[in-house]
CSV table of C-alpha atoms in Angstrom, one decimal:
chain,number,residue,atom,x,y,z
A,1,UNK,CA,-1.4,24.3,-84.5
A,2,UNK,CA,1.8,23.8,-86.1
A,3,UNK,CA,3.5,25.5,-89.1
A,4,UNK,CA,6.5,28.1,-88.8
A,5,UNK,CA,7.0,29.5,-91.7
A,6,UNK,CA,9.2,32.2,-93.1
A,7,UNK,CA,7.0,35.3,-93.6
A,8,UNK,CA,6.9,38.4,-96.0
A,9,UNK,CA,9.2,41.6,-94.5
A,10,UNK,CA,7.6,44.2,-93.3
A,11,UNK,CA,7.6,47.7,-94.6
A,12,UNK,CA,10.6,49.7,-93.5
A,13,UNK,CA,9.0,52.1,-91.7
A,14,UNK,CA,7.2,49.5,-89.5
A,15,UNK,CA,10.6,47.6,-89.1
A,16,UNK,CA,11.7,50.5,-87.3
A,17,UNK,CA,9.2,50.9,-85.1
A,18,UNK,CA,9.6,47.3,-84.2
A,19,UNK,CA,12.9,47.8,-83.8
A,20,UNK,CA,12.0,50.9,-81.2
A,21,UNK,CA,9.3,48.9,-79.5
A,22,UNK,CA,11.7,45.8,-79.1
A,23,UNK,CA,13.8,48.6,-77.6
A,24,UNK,CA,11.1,49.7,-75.1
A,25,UNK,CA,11.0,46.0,-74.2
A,26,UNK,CA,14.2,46.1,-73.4
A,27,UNK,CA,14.5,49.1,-71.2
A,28,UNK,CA,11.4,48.0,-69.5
A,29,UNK,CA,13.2,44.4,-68.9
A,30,UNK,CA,15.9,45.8,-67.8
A,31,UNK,CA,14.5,48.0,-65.4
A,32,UNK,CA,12.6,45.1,-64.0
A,33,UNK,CA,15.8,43.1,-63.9
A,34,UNK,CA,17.6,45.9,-61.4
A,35,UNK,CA,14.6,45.9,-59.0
A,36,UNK,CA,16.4,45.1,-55.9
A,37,UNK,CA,15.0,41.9,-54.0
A,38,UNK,CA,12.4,42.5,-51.4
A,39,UNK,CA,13.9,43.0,-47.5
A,40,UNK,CA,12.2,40.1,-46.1
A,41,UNK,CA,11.9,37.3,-47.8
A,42,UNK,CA,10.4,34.9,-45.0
A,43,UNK,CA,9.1,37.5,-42.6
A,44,UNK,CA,8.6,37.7,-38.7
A,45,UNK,CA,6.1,35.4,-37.2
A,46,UNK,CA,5.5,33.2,-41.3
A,47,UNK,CA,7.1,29.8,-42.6
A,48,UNK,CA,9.3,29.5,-45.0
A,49,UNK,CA,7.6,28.1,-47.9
A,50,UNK,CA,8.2,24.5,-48.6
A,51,UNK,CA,11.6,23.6,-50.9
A,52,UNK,CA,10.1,22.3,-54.1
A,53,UNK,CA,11.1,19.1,-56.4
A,54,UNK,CA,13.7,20.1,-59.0
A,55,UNK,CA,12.1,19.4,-62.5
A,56,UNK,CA,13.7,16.2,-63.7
A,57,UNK,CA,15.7,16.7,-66.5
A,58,UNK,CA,13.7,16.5,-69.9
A,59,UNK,CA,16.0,14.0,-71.8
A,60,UNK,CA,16.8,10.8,-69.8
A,61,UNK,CA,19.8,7.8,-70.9
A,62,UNK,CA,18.1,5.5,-72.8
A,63,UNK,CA,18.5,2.1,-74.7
A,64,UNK,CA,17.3,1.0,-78.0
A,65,UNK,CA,15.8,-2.8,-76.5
A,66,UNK,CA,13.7,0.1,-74.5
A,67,UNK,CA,12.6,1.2,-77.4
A,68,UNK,CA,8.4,-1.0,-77.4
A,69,UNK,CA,8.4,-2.2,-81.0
A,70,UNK,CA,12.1,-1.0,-82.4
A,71,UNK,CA,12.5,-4.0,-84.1
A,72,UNK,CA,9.3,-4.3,-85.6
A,73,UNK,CA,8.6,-1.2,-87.2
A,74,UNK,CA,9.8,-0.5,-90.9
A,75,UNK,CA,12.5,1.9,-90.5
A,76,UNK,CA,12.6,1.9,-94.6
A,77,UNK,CA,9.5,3.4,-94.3
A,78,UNK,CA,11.0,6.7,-92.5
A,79,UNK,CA,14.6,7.1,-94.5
A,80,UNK,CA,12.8,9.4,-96.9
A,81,UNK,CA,11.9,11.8,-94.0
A,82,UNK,CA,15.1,10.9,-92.4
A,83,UNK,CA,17.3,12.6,-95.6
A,84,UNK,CA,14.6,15.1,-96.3
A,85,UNK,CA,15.3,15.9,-92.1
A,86,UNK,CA,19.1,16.4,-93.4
A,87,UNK,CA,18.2,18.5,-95.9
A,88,UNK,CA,16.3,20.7,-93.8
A,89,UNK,CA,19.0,20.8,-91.1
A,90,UNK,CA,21.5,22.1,-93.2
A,91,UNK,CA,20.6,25.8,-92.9
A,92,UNK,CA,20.4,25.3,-88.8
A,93,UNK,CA,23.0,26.2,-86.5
A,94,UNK,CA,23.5,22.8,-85.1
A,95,UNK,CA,24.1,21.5,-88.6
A,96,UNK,CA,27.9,21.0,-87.7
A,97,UNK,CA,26.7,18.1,-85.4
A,98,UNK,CA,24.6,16.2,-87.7
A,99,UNK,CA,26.6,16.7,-90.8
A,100,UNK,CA,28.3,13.2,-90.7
A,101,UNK,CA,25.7,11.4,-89.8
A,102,UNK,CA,23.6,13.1,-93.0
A,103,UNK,CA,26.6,12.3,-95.6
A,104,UNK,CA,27.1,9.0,-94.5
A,105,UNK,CA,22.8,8.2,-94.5
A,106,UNK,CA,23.1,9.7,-98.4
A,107,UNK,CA,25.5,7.2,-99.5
A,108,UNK,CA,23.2,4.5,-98.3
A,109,UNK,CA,20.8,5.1,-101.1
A,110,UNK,CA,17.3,3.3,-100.7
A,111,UNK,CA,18.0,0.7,-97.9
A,112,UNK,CA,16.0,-1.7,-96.6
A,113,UNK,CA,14.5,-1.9,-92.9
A,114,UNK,CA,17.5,-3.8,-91.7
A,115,UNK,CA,20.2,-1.8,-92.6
A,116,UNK,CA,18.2,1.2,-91.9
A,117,UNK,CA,18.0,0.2,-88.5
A,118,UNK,CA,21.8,-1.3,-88.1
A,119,UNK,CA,22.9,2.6,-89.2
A,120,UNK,CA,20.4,4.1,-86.3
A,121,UNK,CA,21.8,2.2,-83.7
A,122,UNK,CA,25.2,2.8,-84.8
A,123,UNK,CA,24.9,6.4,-85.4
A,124,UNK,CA,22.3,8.0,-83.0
A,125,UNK,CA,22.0,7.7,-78.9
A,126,UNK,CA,18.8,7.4,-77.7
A,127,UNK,CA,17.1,9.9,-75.2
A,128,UNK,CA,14.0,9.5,-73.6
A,129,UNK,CA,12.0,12.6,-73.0
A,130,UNK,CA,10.9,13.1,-69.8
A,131,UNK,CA,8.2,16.2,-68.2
A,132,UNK,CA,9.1,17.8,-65.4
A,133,UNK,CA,7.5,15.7,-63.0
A,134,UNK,CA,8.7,13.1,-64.0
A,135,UNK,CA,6.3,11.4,-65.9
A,136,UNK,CA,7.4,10.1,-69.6
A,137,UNK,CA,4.2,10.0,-71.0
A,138,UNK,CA,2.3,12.9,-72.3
A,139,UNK,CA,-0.5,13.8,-75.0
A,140,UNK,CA,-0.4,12.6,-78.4
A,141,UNK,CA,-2.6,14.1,-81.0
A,142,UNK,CA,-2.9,14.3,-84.8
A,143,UNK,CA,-3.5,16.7,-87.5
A,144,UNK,CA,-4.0,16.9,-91.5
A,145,UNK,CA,-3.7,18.6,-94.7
A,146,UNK,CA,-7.7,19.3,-95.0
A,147,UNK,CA,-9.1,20.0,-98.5
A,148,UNK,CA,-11.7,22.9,-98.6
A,149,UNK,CA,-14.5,24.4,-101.3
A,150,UNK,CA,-13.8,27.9,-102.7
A,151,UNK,CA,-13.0,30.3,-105.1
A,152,UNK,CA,-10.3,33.1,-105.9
A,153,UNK,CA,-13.6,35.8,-105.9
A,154,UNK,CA,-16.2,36.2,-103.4
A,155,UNK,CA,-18.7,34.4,-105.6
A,156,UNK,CA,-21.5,35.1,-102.7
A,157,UNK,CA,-22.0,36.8,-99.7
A,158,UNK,CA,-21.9,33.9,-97.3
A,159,UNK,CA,-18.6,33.1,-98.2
A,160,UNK,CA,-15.1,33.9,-96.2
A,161,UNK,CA,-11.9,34.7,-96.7
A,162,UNK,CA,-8.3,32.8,-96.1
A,163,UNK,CA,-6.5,36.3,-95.0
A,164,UNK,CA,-2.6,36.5,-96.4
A,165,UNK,CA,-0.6,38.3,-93.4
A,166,UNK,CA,-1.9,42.2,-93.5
A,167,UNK,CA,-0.2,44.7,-94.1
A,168,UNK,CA,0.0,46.4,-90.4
A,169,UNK,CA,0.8,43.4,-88.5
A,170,UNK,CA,3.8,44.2,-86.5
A,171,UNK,CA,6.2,41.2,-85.6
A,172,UNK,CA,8.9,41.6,-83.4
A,173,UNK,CA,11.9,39.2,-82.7
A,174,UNK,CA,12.6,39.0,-78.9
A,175,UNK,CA,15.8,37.0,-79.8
A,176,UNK,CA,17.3,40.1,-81.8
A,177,UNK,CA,18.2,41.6,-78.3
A,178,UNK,CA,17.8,38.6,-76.2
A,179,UNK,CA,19.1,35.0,-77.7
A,180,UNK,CA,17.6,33.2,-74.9
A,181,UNK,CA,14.7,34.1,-76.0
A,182,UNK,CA,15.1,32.8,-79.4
A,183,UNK,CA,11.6,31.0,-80.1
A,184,UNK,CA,9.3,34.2,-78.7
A,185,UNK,CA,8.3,37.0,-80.5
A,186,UNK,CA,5.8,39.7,-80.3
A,187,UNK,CA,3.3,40.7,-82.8
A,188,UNK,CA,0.9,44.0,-82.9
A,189,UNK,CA,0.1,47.1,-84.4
A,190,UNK,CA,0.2,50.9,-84.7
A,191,UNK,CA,-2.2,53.4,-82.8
A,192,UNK,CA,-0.6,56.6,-83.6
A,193,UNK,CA,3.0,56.2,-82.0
A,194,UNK,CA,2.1,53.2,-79.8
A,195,UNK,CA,2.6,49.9,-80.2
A,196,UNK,CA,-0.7,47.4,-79.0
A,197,UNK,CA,-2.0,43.9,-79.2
A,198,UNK,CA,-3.4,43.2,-83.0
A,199,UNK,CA,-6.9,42.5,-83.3
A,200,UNK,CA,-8.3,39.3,-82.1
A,201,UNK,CA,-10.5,37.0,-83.9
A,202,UNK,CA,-14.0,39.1,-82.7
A,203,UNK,CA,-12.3,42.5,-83.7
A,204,UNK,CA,-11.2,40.6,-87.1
A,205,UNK,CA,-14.4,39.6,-88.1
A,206,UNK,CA,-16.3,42.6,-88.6
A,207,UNK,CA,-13.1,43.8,-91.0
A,208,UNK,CA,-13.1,40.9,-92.8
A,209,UNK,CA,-14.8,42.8,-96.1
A,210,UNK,CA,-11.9,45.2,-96.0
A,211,UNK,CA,-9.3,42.5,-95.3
A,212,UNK,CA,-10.8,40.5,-97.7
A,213,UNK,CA,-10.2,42.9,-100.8
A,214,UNK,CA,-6.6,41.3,-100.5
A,215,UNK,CA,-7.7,37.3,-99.7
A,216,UNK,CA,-6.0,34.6,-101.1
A,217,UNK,CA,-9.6,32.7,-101.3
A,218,UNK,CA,-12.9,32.6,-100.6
A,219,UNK,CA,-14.1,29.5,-98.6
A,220,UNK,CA,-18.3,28.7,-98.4
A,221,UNK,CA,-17.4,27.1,-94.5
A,222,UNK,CA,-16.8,29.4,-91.3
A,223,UNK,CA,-16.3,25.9,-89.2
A,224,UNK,CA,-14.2,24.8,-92.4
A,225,UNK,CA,-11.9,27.4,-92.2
A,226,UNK,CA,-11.4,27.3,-88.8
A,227,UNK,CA,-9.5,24.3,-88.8
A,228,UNK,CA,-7.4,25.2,-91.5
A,229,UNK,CA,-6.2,27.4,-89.1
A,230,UNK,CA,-5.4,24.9,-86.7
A,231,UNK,CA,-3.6,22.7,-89.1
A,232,UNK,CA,-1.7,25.2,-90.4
A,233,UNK,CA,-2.6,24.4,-94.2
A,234,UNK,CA,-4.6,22.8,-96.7
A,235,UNK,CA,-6.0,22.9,-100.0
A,236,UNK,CA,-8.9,24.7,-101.8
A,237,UNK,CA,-10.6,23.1,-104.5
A,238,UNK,CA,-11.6,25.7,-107.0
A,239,UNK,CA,-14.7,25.7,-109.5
A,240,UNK,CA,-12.4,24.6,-112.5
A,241,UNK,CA,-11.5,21.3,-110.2
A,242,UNK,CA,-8.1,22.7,-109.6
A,243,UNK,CA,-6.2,22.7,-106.6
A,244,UNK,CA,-4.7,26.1,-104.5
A,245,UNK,CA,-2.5,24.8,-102.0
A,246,UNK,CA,-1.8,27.4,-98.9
A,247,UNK,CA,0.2,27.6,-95.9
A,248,UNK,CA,0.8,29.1,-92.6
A,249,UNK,CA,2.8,32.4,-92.7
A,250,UNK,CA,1.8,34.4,-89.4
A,251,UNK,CA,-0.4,35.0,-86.9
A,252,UNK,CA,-2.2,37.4,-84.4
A,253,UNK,CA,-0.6,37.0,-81.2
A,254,UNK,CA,-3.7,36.0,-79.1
A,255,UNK,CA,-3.3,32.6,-77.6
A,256,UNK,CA,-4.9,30.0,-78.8
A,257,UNK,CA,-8.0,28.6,-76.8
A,258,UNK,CA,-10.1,25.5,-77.6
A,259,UNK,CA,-13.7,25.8,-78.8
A,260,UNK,CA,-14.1,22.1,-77.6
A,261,UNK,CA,-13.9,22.9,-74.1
A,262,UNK,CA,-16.0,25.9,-74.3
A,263,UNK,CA,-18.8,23.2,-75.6
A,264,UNK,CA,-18.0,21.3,-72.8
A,265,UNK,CA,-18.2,23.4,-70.4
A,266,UNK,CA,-21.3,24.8,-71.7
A,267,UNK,CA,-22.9,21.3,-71.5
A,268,UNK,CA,-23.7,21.0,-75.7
A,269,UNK,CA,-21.0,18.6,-76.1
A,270,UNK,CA,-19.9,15.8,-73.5
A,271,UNK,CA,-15.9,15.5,-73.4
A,272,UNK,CA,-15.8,12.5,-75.6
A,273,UNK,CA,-18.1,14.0,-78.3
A,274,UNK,CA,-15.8,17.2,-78.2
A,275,UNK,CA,-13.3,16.0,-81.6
A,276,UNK,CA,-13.0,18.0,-84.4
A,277,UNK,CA,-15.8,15.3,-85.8
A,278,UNK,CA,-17.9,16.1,-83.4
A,279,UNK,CA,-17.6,20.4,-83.3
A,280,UNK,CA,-18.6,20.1,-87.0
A,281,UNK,CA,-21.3,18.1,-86.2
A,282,UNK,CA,-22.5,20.9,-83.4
A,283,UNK,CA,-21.8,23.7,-86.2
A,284,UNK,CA,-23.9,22.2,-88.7
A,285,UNK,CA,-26.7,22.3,-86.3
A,286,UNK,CA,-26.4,25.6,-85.2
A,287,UNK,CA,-25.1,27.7,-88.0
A,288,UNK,CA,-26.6,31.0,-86.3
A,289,UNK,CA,-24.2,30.6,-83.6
A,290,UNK,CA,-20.7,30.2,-85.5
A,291,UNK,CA,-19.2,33.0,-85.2
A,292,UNK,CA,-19.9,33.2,-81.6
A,293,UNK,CA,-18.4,30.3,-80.7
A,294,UNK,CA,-15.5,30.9,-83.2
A,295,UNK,CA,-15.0,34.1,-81.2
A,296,UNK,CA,-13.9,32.6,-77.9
A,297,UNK,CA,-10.6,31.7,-79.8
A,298,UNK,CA,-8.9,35.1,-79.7
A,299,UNK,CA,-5.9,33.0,-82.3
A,300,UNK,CA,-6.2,33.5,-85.8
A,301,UNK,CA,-4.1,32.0,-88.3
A,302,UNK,CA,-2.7,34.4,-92.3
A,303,UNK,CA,-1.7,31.8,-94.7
A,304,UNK,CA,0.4,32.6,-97.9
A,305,UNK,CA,-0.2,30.8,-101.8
A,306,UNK,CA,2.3,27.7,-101.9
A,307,UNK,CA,3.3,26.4,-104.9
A,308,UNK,CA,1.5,23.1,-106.0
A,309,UNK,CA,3.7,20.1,-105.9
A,310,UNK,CA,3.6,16.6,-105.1
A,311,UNK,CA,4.2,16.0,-101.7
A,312,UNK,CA,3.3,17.2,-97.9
A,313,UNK,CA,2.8,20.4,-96.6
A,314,UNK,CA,5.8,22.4,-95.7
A,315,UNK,CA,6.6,22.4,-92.1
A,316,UNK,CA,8.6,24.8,-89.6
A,317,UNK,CA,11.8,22.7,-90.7
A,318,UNK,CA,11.5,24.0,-94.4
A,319,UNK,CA,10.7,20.3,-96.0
A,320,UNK,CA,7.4,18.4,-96.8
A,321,UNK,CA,5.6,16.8,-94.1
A,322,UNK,CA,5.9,13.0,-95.0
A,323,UNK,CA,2.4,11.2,-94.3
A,324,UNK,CA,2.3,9.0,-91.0
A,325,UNK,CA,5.8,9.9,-90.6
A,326,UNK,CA,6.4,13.4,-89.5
A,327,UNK,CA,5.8,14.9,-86.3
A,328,UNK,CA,5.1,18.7,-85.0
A,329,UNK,CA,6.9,19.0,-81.2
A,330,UNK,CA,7.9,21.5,-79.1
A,331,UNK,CA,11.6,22.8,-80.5
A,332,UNK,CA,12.6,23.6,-76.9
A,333,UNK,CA,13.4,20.4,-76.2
A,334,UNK,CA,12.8,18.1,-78.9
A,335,UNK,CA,15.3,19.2,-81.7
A,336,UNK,CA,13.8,20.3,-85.0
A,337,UNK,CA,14.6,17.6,-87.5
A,338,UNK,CA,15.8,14.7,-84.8
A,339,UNK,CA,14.4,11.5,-85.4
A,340,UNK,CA,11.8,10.6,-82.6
A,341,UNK,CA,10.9,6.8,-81.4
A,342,UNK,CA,6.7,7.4,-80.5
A,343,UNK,CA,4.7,4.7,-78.4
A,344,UNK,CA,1.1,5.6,-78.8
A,345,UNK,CA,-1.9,4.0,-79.8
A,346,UNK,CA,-4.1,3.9,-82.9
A,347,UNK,CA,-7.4,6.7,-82.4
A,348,UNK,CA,-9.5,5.6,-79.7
A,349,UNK,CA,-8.0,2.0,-80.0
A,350,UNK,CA,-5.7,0.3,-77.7
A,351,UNK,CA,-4.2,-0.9,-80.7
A,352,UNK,CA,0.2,0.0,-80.1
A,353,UNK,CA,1.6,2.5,-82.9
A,354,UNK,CA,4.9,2.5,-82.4
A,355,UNK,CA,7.0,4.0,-85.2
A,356,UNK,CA,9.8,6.2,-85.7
A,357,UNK,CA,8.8,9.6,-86.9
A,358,UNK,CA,10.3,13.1,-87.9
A,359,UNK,CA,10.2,16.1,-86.0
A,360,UNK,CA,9.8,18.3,-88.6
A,361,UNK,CA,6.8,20.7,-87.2
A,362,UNK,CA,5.4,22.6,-84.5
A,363,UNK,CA,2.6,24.3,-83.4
A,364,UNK,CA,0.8,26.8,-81.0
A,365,UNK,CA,-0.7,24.3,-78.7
A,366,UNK,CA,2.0,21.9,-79.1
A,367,UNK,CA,4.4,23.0,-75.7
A,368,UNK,CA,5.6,20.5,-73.5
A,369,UNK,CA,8.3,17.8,-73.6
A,370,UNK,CA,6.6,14.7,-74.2
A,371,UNK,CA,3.9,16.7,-76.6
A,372,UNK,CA,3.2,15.7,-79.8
A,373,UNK,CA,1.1,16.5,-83.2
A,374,UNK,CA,0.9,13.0,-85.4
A,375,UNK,CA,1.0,13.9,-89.3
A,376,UNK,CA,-2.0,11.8,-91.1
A,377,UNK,CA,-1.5,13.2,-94.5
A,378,UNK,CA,-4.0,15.1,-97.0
A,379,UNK,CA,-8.0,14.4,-97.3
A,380,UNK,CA,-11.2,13.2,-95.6
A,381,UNK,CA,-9.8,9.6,-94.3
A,382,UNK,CA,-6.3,11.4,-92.7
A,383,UNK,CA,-9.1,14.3,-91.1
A,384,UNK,CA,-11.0,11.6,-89.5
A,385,UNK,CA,-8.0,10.0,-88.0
A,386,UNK,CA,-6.5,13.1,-87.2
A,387,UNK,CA,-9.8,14.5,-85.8
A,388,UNK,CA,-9.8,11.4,-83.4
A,389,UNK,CA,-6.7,11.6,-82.3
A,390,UNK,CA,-6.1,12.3,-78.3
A,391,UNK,CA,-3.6,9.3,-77.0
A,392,UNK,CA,-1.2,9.0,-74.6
A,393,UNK,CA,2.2,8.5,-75.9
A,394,UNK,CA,5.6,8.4,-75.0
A,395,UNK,CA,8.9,9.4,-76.9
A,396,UNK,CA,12.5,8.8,-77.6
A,397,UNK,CA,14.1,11.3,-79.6
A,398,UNK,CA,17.7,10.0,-81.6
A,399,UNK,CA,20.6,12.2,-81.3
A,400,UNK,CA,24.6,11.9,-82.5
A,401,UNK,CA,26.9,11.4,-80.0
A,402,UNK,CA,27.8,14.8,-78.5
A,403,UNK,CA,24.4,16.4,-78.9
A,404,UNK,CA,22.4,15.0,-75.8
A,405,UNK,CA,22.6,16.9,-72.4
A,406,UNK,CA,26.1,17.0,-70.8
């Protein structure tokens, strides 16, 4: 799940109360901070516990001729992601150390693979990405921009909604008090002057009537709209033929957990039958037990109404998702908006795909150094590669001189 998105305000009132439970936080982590440490570490008669490996450090030296494929991919290809990257880096705080490079890509106007590739190497170092174990390679997956049935009423009663972010939700910003924290945040709600976890996806359902008076859309698929959520948007073809694009603007708080294992590990699906393919194939057969089976992820995903232009999605860097091109990471390590070199394979092929992408996205289930979410595009042929998607990969991401690790 990717899709970071800038979300409506909340009402003053709760604002405050964020503020005072942010607050709490704070008194409680500072309180936790003071404990003094414990009198015996390694006590009488015990072993000290074994030193462990430093973590290696996640971005490595590199060389382009390292790069598997550099010189045969068609960096043309990626220059309109590459300036719409720019463009979306311009309200970031490390904007200062990409400006050059940006100005001098603009004047370049449309240029071919060549001399796309002569002003990469001349501009950008290299990095590769490693885990902390060491390893460079790491999980590789895809997602889409799916296109749903609906309507803007609830034409029947079978039908379900795609839930705008409600009005009690209660986000708060852990990086208002603690900049180190700058990617975590809380969300959760009143109960009378305490602050607790919002609902999850089983305490959702059964106030999805209510919630529903203020829904964006009515879809006619449970399983349908489920992965919507984990894309992070899509489209909803309306009974006039026209299109209502949404997008991600918040979510519950619960962590997200995969209905594919759970089938696994119930013995109805065998691990290579567990893709997205394959869990619609399982909900088609047993419609009765859905909403079940939807309820073991606790995530759930509010969208907002996007306005319909040509184009991609909108990711967590504020610009369209370019097909085949753009790529949801995790921002602690991989820079938002950085081009990134990827060595993966086709779906369930051997077949090399190695192409430089954008990191443009993220996602909740997309943490880890060498982690990545492949964009397909919109429609059925990008959902089936997408839905197939689960390669191992490795990644380079391109950085001006000054910006790597010191």
């Amino acid at each position: 799940m990717r899709h970071l998105s800038r979300i409506p305000a909340p009402h003053q009132r709760l604002q405050r109360l964020a503020g005072a439970a942010a607050l709490a936080l704070a008194l409680v982590t500072a309180g936790c901070a003071t404990r003094p440490p414990a009198p015996c570490p390694v006590c009488p008669g015990e072993k000290p516990a074994a030193p462990t490996a430093p973590a290696a450090p996640p971005l490595q030296p590199a060389r382009f001729d390292e790069l598997p494929g550099w010189q045969d991919d068609d960096l043309a290809a990626a220059w309109p992601g590459f300036l719409n990257s720019c463009r979306g880096m311009k309200s970031r705080r490390d904007w200062p150390l990409w400006r050059g490079t940006c100005e001098e890509a603009a004047t370049l106007g449309t240029p071919d693979s060549t001399t796309a590739r002569r002003f990469f190497e001349s501009r950008l170092i290299p990095w590769r990405l490693v885990n902390p174990d060491g390893a460079d390679n790491g999980l590789i997956t895809g997602y889409y921009e799916p296109l749903l049935s609906g309507s803007r009423q609830r034409l029947n009663p079978t039908q379900h909604p795609v839930l705008p972010v409600p009005a009690d939700l209660l986000t708060i910003e852990l990086s208002d008090l603690f900049p180190e924290l700058k990617n975590l945040r809380l969300r959760g709600r009143l109960q009378g002057n305490k602050v607790v976890p919002y609902w999850s996806r089983a305490e959702l359902a059964p106030r999805e009537a209510k919630l529903g008076e203020k829904a964006i859309a009515w879809v006619d698929d449970p399983i349908e709209l489920f992965f919507l959520q984990i894309q992070g948007s899509g489209r909803v073809k309306l009974p006039d033929g026209s299109l209502l694009r949404v997008g991600y603007a918040d979510q519950n708080g619960h962590p997200y957990q995969s209905i594919g294992r759970v089938l696994i590990e119930r013995g109805e699906l065998k691990p290579e039958q567990a893709s997205m393919q394959g869990i619609q194939g399982w909900a088609r057969a047993n419609p009765t037990k859905v909403q079940a089976l939807l309820n073991e992820n606790p995530s759930y995903v509010f969208f907002r109404e996007l306005k319909n232009a040509e184009g991609g999605p909108i990711g967590a860097l504020g610009v369209p998702l370019s097909d085949t091109r753009s790529l949801a990471v995790d921002p602690r390590t991989t820079p938002l908006g950085a081009p990134v070199f990827l060595a993966t394979t086709w779906p369930n092929e051997e077949r090399p795909l190695n192409r430089l992408m954008l990191a443009q996205d993220t996602g909740g289930a997309i943490k880890g150094v060498v982690r990545a979410d492949f964009f397909w595009g919109f429609g059925p042929d990008a959902g089936s590669l997408a839905g197939r998607m689960k390669q191992k990969g490795r990644m380079w991401v391109l950085l001006p001189p000054g910006v790597g690790p010191r």
